[in-house]
PDB file of C-alpha atoms in Angstrom:
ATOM      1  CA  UNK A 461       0.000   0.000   0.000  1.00  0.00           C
ATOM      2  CA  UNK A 462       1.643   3.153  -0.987  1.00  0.00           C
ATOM      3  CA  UNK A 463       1.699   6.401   1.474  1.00  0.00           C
ATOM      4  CA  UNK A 464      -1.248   8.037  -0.912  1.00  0.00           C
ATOM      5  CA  UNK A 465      -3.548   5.111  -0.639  1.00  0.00           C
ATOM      6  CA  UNK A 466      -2.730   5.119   3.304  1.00  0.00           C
ATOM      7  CA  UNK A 467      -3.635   8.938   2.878  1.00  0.00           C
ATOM      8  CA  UNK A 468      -7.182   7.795   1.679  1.00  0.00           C
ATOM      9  CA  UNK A 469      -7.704   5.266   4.844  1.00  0.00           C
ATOM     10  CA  UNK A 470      -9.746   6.297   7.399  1.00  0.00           C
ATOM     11  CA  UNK A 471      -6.762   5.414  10.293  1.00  0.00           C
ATOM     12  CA  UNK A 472      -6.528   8.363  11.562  1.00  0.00           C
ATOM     13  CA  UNK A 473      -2.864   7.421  13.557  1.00  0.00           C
ATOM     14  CA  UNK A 474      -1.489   6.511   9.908  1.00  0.00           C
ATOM     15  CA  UNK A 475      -2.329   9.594   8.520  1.00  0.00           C
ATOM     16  CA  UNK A 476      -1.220  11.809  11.467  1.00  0.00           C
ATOM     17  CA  UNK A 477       2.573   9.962  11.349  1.00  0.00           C
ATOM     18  CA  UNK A 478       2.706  10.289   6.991  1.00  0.00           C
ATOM     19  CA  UNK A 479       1.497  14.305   7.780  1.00  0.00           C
ATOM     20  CA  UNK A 480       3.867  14.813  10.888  1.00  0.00           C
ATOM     21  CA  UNK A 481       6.917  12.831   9.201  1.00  0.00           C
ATOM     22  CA  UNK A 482       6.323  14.988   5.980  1.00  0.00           C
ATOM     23  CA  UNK A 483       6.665  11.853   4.128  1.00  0.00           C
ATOM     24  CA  UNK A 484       3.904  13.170   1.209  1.00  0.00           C
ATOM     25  CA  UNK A 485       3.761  16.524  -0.471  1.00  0.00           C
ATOM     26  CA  UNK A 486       0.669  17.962   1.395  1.00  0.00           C
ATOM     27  CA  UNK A 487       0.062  19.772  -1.706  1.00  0.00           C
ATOM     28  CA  UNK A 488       0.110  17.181  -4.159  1.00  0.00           C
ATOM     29  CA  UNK A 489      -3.025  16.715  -6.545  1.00  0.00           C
ATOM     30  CA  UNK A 490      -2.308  13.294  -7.550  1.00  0.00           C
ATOM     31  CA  UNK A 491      -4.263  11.802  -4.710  1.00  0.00           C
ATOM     32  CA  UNK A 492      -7.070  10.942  -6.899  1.00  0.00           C
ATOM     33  CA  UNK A 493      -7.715  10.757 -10.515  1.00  0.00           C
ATOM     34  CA  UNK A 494      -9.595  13.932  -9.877  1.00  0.00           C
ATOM     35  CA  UNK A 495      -6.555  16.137  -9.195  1.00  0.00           C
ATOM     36  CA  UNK A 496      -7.652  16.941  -5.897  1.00  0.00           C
ATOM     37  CA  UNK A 497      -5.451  17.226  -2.095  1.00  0.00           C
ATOM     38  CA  UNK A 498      -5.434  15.523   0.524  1.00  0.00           C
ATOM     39  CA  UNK A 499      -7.311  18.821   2.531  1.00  0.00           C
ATOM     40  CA  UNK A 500      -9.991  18.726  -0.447  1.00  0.00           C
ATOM     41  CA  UNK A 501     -10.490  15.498   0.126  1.00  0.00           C
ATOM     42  CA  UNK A 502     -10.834  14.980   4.222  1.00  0.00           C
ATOM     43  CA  UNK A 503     -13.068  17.985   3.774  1.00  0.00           C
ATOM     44  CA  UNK A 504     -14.994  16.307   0.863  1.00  0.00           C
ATOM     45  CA  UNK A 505     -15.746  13.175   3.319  1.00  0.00           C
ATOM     46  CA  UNK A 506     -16.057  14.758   6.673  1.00  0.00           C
ATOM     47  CA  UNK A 507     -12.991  13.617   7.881  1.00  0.00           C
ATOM     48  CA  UNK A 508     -12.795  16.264  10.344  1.00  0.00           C
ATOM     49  CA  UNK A 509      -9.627  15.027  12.704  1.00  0.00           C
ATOM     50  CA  UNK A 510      -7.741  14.847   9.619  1.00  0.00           C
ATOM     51  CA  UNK A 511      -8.620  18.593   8.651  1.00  0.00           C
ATOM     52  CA  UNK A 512      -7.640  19.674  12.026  1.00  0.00           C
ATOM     53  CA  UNK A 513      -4.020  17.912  11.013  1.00  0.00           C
ATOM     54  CA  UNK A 514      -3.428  19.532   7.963  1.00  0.00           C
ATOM     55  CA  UNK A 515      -4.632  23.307   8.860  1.00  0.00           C
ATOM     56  CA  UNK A 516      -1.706  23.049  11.642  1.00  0.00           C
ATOM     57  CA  UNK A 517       0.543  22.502   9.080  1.00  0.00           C
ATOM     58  CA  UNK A 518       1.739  25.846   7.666  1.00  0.00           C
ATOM     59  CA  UNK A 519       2.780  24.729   4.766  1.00  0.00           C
ATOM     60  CA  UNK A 520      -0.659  23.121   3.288  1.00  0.00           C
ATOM     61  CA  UNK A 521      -2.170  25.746   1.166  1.00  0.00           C
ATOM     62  CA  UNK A 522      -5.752  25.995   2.139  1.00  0.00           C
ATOM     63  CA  UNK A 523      -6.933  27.455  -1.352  1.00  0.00           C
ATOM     64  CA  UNK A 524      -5.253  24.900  -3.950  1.00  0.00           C
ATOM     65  CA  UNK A 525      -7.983  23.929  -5.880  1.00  0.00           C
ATOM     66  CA  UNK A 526      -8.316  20.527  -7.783  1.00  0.00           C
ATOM     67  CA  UNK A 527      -6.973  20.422 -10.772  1.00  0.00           C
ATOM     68  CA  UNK A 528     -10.289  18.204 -11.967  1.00  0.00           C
ATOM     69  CA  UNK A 529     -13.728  18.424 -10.072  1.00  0.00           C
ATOM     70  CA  UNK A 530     -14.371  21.806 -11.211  1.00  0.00           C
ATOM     71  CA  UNK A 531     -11.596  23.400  -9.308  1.00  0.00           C
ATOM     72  CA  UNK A 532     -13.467  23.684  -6.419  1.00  0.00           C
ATOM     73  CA  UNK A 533     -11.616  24.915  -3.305  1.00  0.00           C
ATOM     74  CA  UNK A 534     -11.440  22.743   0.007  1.00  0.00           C
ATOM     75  CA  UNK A 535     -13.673  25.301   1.557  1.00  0.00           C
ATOM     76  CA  UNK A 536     -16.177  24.422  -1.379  1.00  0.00           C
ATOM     77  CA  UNK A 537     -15.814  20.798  -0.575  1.00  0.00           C
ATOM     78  CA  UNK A 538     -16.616  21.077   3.110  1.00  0.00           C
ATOM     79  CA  UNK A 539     -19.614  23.641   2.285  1.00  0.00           C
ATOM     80  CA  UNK A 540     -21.431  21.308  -0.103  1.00  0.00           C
ATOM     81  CA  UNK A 541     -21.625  18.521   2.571  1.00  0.00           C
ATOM     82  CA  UNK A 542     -23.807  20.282   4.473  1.00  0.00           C
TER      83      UNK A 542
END
């Protein structure tokens, strides 16, 4: 299992360790075939803890869009779930 697929888990201690070790490029848009990062996507499926991860880490950019889906920004993601 690769550290992007582990990225897509819902273990929440993985995650934390690949985000804290810096082992991924937080930034990345190759997370899906979609374009999209790692922030669009916990905010896409309510993974909440792991948003919480990433917006400590100064060096996610809270605005990159996907490069698929539309563009739409994290903050979009997390708004159309209600």
């Amino acid at each position: 299992c690769s550290k992007q697929e582990k990225l897509r888990e819902e273990d929440f201690e993985i995650i934390q360790k690949i985000v804290q070790e810096k082992q991924v490029d937080l930034n990345a848009t190759n997370f899906d075939e979609y374009g999209r990062t790692i922030l669009y996507l916990a905010c896409r499926y309510n993974h909440g803890e792991v948003v919480k991860l990433l917006l400590k880490e100064p060096l996610v950019q809270v605005n990159k869009t996907a490069s698929g889906a539309g563009e739409a920004s994290p903050f979009l993601a997390a708004c159309s779930q209600g």
